[in-house]
XYZ file of C-alpha atoms in Angstrom:
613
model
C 15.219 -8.830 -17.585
C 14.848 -11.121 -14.681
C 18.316 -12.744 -15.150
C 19.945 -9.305 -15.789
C 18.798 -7.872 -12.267
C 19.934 -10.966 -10.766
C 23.065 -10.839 -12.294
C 23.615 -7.262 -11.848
C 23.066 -7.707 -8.016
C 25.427 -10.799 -8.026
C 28.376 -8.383 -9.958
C 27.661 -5.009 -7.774
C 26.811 -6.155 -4.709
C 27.908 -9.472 -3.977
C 30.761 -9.486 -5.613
C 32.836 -6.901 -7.068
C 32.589 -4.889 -3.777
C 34.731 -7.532 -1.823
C 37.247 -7.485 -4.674
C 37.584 -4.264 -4.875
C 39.042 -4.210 -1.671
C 41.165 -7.753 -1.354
C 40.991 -8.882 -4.805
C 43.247 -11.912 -3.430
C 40.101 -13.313 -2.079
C 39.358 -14.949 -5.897
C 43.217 -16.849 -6.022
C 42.057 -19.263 -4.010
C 39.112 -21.767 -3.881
C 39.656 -22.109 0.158
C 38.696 -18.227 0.185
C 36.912 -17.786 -2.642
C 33.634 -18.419 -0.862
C 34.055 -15.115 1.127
C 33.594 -12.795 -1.309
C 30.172 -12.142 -1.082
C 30.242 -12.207 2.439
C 32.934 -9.644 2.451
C 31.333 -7.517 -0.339
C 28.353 -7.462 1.766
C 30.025 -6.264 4.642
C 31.580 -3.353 2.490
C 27.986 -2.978 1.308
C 27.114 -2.284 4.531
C 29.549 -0.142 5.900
C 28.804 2.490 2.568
C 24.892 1.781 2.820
C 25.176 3.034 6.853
C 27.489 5.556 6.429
C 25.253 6.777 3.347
C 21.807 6.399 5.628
C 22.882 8.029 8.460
C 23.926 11.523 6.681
C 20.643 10.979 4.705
C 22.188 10.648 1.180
C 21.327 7.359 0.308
C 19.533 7.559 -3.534
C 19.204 5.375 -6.526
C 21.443 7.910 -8.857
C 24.123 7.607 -5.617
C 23.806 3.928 -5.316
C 24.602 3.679 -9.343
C 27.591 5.596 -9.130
C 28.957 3.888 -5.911
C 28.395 0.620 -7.502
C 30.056 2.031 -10.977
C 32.968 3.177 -9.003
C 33.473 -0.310 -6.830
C 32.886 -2.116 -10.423
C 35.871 0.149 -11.899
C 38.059 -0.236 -8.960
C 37.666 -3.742 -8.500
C 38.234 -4.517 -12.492
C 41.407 -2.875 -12.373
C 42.769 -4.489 -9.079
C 41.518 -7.662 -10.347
C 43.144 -7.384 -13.558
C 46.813 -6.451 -11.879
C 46.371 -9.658 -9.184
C 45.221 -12.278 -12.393
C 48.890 -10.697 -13.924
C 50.643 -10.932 -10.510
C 49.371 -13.413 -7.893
C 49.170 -17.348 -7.548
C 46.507 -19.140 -8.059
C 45.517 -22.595 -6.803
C 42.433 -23.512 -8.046
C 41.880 -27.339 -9.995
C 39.457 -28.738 -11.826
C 37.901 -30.236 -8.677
C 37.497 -27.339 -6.987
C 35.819 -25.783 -9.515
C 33.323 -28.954 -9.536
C 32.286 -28.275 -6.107
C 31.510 -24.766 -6.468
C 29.128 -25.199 -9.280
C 27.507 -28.629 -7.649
C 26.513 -26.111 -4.940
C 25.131 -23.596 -7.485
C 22.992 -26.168 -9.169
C 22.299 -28.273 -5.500
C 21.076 -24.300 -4.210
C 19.171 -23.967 -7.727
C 15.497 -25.295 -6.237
C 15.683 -22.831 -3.357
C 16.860 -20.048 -5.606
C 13.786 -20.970 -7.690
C 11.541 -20.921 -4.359
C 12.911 -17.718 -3.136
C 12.628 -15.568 -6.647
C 8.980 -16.392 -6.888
C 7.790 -15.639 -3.663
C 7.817 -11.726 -2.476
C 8.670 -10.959 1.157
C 5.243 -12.256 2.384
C 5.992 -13.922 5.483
C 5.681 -12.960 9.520
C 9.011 -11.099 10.221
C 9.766 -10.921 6.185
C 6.463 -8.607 6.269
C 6.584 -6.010 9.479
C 10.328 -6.124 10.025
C 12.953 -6.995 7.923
C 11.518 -5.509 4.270
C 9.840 -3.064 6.195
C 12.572 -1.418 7.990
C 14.305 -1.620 4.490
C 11.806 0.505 2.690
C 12.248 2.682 6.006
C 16.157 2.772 4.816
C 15.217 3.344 1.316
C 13.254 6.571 2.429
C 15.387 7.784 4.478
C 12.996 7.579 7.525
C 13.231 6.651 11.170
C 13.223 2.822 12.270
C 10.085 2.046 13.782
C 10.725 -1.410 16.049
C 6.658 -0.792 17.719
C 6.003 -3.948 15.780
C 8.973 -6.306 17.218
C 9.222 -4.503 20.557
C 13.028 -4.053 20.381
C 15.462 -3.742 18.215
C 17.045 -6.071 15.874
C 20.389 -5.447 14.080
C 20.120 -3.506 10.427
C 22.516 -5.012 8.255
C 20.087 -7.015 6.221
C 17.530 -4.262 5.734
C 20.518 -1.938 4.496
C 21.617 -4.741 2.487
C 17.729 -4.858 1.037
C 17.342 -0.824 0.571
C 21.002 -0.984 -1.357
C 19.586 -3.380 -3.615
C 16.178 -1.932 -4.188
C 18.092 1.285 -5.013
C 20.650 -0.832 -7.530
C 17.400 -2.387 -9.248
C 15.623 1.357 -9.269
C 12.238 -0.364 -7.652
C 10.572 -1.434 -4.418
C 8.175 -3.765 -6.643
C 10.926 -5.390 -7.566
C 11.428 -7.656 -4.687
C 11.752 -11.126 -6.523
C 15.073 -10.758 -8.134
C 16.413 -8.732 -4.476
C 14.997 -12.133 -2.699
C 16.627 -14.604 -5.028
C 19.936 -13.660 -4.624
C 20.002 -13.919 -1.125
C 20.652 -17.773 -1.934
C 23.951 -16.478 -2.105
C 24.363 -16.847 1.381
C 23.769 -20.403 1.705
C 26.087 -20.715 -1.465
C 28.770 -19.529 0.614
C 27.947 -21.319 3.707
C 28.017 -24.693 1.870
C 31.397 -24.272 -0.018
C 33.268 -22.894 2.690
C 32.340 -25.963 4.692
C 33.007 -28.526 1.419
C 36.218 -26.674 0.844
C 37.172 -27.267 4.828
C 36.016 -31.217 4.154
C 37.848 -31.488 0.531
C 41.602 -30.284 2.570
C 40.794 -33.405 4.743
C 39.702 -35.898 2.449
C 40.824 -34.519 -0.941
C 39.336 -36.214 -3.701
C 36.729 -38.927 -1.541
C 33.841 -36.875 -1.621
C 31.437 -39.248 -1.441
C 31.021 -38.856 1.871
C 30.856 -35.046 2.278
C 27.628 -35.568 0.138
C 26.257 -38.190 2.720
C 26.562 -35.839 5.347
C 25.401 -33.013 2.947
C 22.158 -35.296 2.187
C 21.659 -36.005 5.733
C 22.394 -32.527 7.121
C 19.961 -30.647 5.075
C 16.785 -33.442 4.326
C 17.276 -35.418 7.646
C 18.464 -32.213 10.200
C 16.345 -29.968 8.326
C 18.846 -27.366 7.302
C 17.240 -26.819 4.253
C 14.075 -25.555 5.013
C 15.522 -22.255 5.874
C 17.407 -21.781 3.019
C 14.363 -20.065 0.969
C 13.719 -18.094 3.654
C 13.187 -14.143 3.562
C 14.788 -13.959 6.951
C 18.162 -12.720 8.627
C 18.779 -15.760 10.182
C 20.080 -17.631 7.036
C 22.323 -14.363 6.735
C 23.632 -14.274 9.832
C 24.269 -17.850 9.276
C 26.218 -17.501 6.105
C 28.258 -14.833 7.747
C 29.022 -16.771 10.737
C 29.952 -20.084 8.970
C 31.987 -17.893 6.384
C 34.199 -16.434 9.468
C 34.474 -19.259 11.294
C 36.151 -21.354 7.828
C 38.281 -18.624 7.542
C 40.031 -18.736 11.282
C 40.203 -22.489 10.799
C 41.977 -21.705 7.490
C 44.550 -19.464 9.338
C 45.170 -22.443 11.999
C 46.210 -24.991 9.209
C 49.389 -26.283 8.438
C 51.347 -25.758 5.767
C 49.709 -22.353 5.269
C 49.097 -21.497 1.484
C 49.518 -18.038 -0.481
C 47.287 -15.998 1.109
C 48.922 -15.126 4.552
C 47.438 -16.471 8.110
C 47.001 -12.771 9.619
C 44.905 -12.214 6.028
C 42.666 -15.198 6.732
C 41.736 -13.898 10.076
C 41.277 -10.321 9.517
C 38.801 -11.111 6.536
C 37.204 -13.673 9.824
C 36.485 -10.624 11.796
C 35.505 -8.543 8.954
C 32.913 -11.831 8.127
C 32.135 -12.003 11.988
C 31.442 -8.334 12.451
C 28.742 -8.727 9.584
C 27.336 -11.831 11.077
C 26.888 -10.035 14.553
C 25.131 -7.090 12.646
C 22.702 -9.577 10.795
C 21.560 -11.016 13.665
C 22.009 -11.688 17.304
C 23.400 -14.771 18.036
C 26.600 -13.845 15.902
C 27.135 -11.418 19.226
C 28.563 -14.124 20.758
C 31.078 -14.992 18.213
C 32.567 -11.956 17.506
C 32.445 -10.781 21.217
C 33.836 -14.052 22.903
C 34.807 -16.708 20.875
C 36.711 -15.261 17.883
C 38.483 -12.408 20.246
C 39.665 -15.439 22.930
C 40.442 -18.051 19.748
C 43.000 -14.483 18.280
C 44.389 -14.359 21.650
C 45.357 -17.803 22.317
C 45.536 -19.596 19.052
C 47.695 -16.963 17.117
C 51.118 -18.347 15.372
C 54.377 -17.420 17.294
C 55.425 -15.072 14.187
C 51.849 -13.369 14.045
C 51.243 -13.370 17.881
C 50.968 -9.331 18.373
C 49.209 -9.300 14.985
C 46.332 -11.687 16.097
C 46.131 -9.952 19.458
C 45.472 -7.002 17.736
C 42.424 -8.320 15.587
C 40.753 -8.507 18.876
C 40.309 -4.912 19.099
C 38.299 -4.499 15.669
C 36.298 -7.574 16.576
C 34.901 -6.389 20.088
C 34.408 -3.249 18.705
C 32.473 -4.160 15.793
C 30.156 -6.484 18.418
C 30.051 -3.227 20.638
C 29.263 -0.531 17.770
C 25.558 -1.946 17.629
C 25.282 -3.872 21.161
C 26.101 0.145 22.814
C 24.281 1.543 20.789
C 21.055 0.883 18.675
C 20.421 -2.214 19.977
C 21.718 -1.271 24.027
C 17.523 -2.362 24.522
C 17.543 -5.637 22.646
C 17.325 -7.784 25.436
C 13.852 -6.064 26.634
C 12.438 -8.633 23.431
C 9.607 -9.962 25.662
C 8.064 -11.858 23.049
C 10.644 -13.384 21.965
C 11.655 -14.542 25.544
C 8.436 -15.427 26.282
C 7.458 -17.485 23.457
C 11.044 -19.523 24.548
C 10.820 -19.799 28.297
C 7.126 -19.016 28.869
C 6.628 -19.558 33.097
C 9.611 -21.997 33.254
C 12.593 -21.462 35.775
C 16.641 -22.155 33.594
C 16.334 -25.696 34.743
C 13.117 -26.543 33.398
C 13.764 -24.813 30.151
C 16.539 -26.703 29.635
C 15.105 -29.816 30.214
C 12.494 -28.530 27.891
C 14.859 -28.008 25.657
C 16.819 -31.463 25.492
C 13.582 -32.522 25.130
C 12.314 -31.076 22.014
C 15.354 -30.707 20.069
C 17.427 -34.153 21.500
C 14.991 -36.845 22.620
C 12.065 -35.802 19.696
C 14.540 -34.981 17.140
C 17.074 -37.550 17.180
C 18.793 -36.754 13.494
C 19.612 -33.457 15.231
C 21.381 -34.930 18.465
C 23.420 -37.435 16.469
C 24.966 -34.500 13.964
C 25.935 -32.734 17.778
C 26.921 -36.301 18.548
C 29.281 -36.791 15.832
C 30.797 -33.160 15.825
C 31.949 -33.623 19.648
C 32.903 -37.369 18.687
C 34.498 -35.356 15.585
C 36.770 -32.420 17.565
C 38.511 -34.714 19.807
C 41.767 -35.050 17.462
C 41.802 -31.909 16.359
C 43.204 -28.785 18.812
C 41.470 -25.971 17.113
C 38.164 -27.579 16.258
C 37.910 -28.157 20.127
C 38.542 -25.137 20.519
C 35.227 -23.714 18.327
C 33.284 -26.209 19.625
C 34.079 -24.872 23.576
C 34.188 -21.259 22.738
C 31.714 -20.977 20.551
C 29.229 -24.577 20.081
C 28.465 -24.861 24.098
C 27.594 -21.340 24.657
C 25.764 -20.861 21.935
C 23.879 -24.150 22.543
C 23.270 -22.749 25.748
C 21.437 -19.373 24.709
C 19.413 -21.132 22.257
C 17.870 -23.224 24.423
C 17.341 -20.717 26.661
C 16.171 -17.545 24.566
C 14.913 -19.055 21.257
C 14.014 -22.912 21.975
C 10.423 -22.284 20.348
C 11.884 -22.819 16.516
C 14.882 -24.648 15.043
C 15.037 -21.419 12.713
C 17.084 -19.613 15.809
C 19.278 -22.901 15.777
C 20.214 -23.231 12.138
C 23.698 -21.206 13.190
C 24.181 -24.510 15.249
C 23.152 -27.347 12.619
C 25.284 -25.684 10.175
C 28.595 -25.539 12.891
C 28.236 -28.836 13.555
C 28.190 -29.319 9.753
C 31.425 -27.383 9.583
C 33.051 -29.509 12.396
C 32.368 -33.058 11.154
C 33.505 -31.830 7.604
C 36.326 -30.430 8.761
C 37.883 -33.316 11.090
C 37.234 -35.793 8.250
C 35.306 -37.748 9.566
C 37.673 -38.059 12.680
C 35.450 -40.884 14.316
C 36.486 -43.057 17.011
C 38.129 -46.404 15.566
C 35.462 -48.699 16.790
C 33.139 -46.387 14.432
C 35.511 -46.413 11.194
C 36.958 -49.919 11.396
C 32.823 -51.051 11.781
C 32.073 -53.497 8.813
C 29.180 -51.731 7.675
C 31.090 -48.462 7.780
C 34.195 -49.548 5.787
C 31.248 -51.010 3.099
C 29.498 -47.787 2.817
C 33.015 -45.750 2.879
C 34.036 -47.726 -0.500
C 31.177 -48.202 -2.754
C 30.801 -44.372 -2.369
C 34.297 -44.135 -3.621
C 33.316 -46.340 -6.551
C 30.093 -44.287 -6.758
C 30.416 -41.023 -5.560
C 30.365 -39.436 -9.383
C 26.814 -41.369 -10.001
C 25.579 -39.727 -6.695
C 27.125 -36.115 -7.849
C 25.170 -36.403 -11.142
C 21.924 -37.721 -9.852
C 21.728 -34.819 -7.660
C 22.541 -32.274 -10.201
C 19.316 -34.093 -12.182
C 17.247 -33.873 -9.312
C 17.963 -30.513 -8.260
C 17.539 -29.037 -11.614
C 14.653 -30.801 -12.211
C 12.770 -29.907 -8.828
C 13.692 -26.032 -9.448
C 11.884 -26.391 -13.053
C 8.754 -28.229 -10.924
C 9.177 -25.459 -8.212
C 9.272 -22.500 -10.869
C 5.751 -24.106 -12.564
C 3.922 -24.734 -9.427
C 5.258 -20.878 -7.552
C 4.376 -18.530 -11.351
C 1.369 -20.677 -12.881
C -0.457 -23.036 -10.661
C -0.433 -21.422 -6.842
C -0.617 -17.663 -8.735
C -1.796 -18.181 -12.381
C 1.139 -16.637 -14.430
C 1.917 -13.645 -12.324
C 4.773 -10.972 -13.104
C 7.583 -11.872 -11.888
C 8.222 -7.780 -11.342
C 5.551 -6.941 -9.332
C 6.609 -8.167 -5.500
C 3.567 -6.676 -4.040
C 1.022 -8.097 -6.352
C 2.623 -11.404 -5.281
C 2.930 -10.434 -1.330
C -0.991 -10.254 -1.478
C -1.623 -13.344 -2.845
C -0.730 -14.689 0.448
C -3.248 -13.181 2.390
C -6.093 -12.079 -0.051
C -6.140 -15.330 -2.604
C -8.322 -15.302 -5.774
C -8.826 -11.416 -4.911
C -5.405 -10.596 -4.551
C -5.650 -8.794 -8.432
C -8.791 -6.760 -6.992
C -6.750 -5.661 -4.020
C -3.543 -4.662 -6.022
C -5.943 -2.727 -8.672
C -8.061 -0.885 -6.596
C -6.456 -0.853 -3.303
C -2.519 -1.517 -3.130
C -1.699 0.837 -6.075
C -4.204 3.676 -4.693
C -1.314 5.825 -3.147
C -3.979 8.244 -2.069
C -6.434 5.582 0.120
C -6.796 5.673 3.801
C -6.431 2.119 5.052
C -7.167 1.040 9.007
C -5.422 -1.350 10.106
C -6.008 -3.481 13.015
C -2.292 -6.258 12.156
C 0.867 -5.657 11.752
C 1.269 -8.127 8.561
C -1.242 -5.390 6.891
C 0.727 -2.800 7.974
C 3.862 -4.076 6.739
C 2.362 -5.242 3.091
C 0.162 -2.166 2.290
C 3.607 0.682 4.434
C 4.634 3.256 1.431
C 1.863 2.248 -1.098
C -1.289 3.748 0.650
C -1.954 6.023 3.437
C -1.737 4.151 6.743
C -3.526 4.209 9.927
C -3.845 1.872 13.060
C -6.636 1.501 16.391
C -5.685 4.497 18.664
C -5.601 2.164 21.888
C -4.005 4.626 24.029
C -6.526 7.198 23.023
C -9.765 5.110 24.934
C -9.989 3.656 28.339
C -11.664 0.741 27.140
C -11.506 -0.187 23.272
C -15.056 -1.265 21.963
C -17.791 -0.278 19.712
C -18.296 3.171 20.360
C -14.561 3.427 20.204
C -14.745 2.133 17.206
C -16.911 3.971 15.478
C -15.722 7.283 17.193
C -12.549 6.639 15.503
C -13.710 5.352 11.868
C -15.843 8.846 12.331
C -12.985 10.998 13.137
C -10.146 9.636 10.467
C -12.620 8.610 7.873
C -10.434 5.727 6.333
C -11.541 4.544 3.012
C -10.753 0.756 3.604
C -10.834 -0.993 6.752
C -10.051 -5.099 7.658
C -10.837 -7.879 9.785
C -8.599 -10.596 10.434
C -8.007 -13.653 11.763
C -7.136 -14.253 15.879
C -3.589 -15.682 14.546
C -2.304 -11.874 13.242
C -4.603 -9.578 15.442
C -2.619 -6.763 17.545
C -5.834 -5.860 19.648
C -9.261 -6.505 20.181
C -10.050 -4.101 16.973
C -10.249 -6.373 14.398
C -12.878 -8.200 16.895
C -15.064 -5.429 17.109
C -15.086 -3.977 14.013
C -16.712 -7.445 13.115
C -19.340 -6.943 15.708
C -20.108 -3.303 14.789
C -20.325 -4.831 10.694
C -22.558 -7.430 12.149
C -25.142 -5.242 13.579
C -24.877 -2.263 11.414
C -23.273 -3.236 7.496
C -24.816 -0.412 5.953
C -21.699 1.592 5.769
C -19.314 -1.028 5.108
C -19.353 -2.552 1.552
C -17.145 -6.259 1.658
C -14.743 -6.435 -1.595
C -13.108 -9.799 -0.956
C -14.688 -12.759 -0.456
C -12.154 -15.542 -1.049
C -10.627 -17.406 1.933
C -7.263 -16.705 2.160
C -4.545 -17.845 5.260
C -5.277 -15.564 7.171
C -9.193 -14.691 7.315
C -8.233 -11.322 5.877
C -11.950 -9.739 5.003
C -11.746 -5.783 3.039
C -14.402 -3.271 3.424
C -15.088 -0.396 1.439
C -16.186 2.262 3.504
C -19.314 4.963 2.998
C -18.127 7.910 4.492
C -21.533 9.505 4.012
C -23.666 6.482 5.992
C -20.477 6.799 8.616
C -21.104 9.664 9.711
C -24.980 9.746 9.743
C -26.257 5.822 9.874
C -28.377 5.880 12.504
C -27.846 2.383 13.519
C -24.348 3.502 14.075
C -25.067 6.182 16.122
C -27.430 4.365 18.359
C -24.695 1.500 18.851
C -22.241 3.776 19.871
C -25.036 5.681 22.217
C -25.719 2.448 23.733
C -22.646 1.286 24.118
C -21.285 4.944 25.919
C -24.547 4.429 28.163
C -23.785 0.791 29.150
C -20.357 1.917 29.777
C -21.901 4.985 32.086
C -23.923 2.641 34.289
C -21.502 -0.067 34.957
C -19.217 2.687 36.240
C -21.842 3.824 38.710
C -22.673 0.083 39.914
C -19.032 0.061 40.433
């Protein structure tokens, strides 16, 4: 059943959506690669339409996905009859090498739930929000963030029929590196043709050297936004190229904005893209017998960077933490130095992939271009707004991917006619099938490892249809079971909560409650207990200083400390995160002398210090 949810998400929502609507997309391998990113967008669009007049179910998701699957089966069938198709037996070589090169992170990403930071209290959380038809609550990120992977999430969950299925939903968001990878081989393989030795060099070296990789099994939007973003920026390059193919210039760059539009809706830094670069690049790079035609793309692709920048996100630059974690007490100058720094001086492999790309544009008019337009800025913010993790630069790693690809390897001549250069450029010509195969080996063989170590030895044969069972192994260890039994799957338990992360794992399965800060002047024991008193929760946690919001979880060790009577510990394990349960007493609560005294105490120490004062 695993593989049929999989592939059923792959056919209804990643696919057959986009070719319902341009069903040319599949005549061509050098637009192929778009067609999830386009069905996503069109996933979108109906899953935000559908929200926001409060209709979105799982019967309604069926029959939307029923009726794309019909429409897009008979459209496909009259283009197979009709169009011109240009695939060979090479291209379809380097699609599948990217399936089976993607297959270990597939493997990582369908057995682990969304059990990570953001994955936890924003981005699966605001999609069970979508899936119920509630409010989005941003308290726990402090502004908001764009929606169109938590849409993407609830659509899913509804097409699947169940939020505990979470592992299949995750896995196929490999999809999105899929894409990102092809469109950029596809860009390389119009250069070089059949030499592709050396696209799987820089392949190699881009994701194990760069560190591309490591963010391709993650539960985020980034990797999202960054197949979106890659995706539209292949296509406009496709539209500058000469001799055009089939599929018509104008076509290659309105499917760019539709790709851009989804990129800026993923996440932020596509913004830029679809605000600045891609509108300027329409304007000034469109063909003389398309001119008015470009010029008019611009107006969809400001206004699709506008729709969410006006309007649910109008606050998104009030992110504090995430500014502050970047710049911190530094002025622009030192945080650029800062910058150049981390990401140049201490990671070299990263300076000499921007290295070759600006090495790479110089012969080519509309690469330059992207890397102006788009590469500079964008280097720019990143440094500036998100320089504390190479996760909010993986848009970057992956464009300067694109541009080396793309020139061919347009090097200066004192780099291509170097000895050691022409060497390495021929025995991968002789070899470059050997070093296709022996990656196919190793990646199939590290997903088998990987798919062994994530269902039997980290989580001892675990369902692979229970997401939240899995979520919690993360954070309560060997009594994850315990938790799911008696506390996950008790929709009728009062849980206090002092961290987001248990907010986000435990939000639609139990009743949910959090410290009422605003409520006390000062937030301590009798605080404490005043409020355990009032709600009467029937669990309660301490965790560790790394996922605290608050000095609750603090205190309600202390009060435990001095008075345990009414709080019975049910885990014991040590787990990432320090997370410790209690079982609460209600009875001994309310009348346990010891805490009544404490909070007596603590109200008259309070009392005196205020008259000292």
């Amino acid at each position: 059943m695993y593989v049929i949810y999989c592939l059923l998400l792959w056919t209804f929502v990643y696919s057959l959506p986009g070719l319902a609507v341009f069903p040319q997309l599949m005549t061509s391998p050098r637009t192929a690669f778009a067609i999830p990113i386009i069905s996503v967008f069109v996933i979108y669009c109906i899953a935000s339409a559908t929200i926001s007049l409060g209709i979105l179910t799982t019967p309604l998701a069926v029959a939307i996905a029923l009726t794309i699957g019909t429409v897009a089966a008979l459209r496909m069938r009259k283009t197979i009859a009709t169009a011109t198709f240009s695939w060979s037996s090479q291209d379809v070589f380097i699609y599948i090498f990217h399936v089976i090169l993607l297959f270990p992170y597939f493997i990582k990403l369908g057995t682990h739930a969304f059990e990570r930071g953001d994955e936890i209290y924003s981005w699966n959380f605001w999609a069970i929000q979508h899936y119920f038809l509630e409010p989005i609550d941003f308290s726990h990120t402090g502004a908001p963030y764009p929606q169109l992977f938590p849409k993407l999430l609830a659509f899913c969950y509804h097409i699947v029929g169940d939020l505990e299925l979470q592992l299949p939903v995750r896995a196929m968001l490999i999809v999105f590196s899929w894409s990102m990878l092809t469109a950029i081989a596809m860009a390389y393989r119009q250069r070089m043709a059949a030499h592709l030795g050396t696209y799987l060099a820089l392949l190699l070296y881009v994701m194990a050297f760069v560190g591309l990789e490591q963010f391709f099994d993650d539960g985020y939007a980034d990797p999202i936004m960054n197949g979106c973003l890659l995706v539209s920026v292949a296509l406009f390059w496709q539209s500058q190229q000469k001799p055009s193919f089939h599929i018509s210039p104008t076509m290659l760059a309105l499917w760019s904005v539709l790709c851009g539009i989804a990129a800026a809706h993923a996440k932020q830094p596509g913004l830029l893209w679809i605000l600045f670069s891609l509108p300027v690049l329409l304007w000034f790079g469109a063909p003389v017998n398309a001119k008015w035609r470009y010029r008019l793309l611009c107006i969809p692709s400001i206004l699709g960077g506008l729709t969410w920048l006006v309007g649910e996100g109008s606050t998104f630059h009030h992110n504090k933490g995430v500014i502050g974690l970047s710049i911190a007490d530094r002025d622009v100058i030192a945080q650029l130095a800062f910058s150049v720094n981390k990401y140049f001086i201490h990671q070299p492999c990263l300076f000499l992939l921007f290295l070759l790309a600006w090495l790479s544009c110089r012969k080519d008019k509309s690469l330059r271009r992207l890397v102006i337009l788009f590469m500079i800025p964008s280097l720019f913010c990143w440094f500036l707004f998100g320089a504390y993790h190479l996760r909010l630069g993986q848009h970057l790693i992956a464009f300067a991917f694109f541009i080396v690809a793309a020139s061919g390897y347009a090097l200066p001549t004192k780099l291509t006619t170097w000895e050691g250069w022409q060497r390495f450029w021929s025995w991968l010509a002789i070899r470059q099938k050997q070093c296709f195969m022996a990656t196919v080996g190793v990646s199939i063989v590290m997903g088998g490892l990987l798919f062994v170590q994530g269902t039997w030895l980290e989580k001892g044969k675990i369902s692979l249809y229970a997401g939240g069972r899995q979520s919690l192994q993360r954070y309560f260890g060997q009594d994850a079971d315990h938790i799911y039994a008696n506390v996950y799957r008790n929709s009728e338990a009062l849980l206090w909560v002092p961290s987001r992360y248990l907010y986000g794992l435990f939000y639609k399965h139990t009743q949910l409650t959090t410290p009422d800060y605003p409520r006390y002047e000062a937030y301590n024991q009798a605080s404490l207990i005043d409020e355990l008193q009032r709600k009467q929760p029937d669990y309660v946690f301490t965790v560790s200083q790394d996922v605290i919001d608050g000095p609750a979880s603090k205190v309600l060790s202390e009060v435990v400390k001095e008075c345990p009577m009414a709080f019975e510990q049910i885990s014991f394990s040590k787990n990432r995160f320090s997370f410790v349960t209690y079982k609460i007493n209600k009875t001994v609560l309310q009348q346990d002398p010891c805490l009544l005294n404490l909070a007596k105490d603590q109200n008259s120490n309070q009392i005196a210090l205020k008259q000292d004062n």
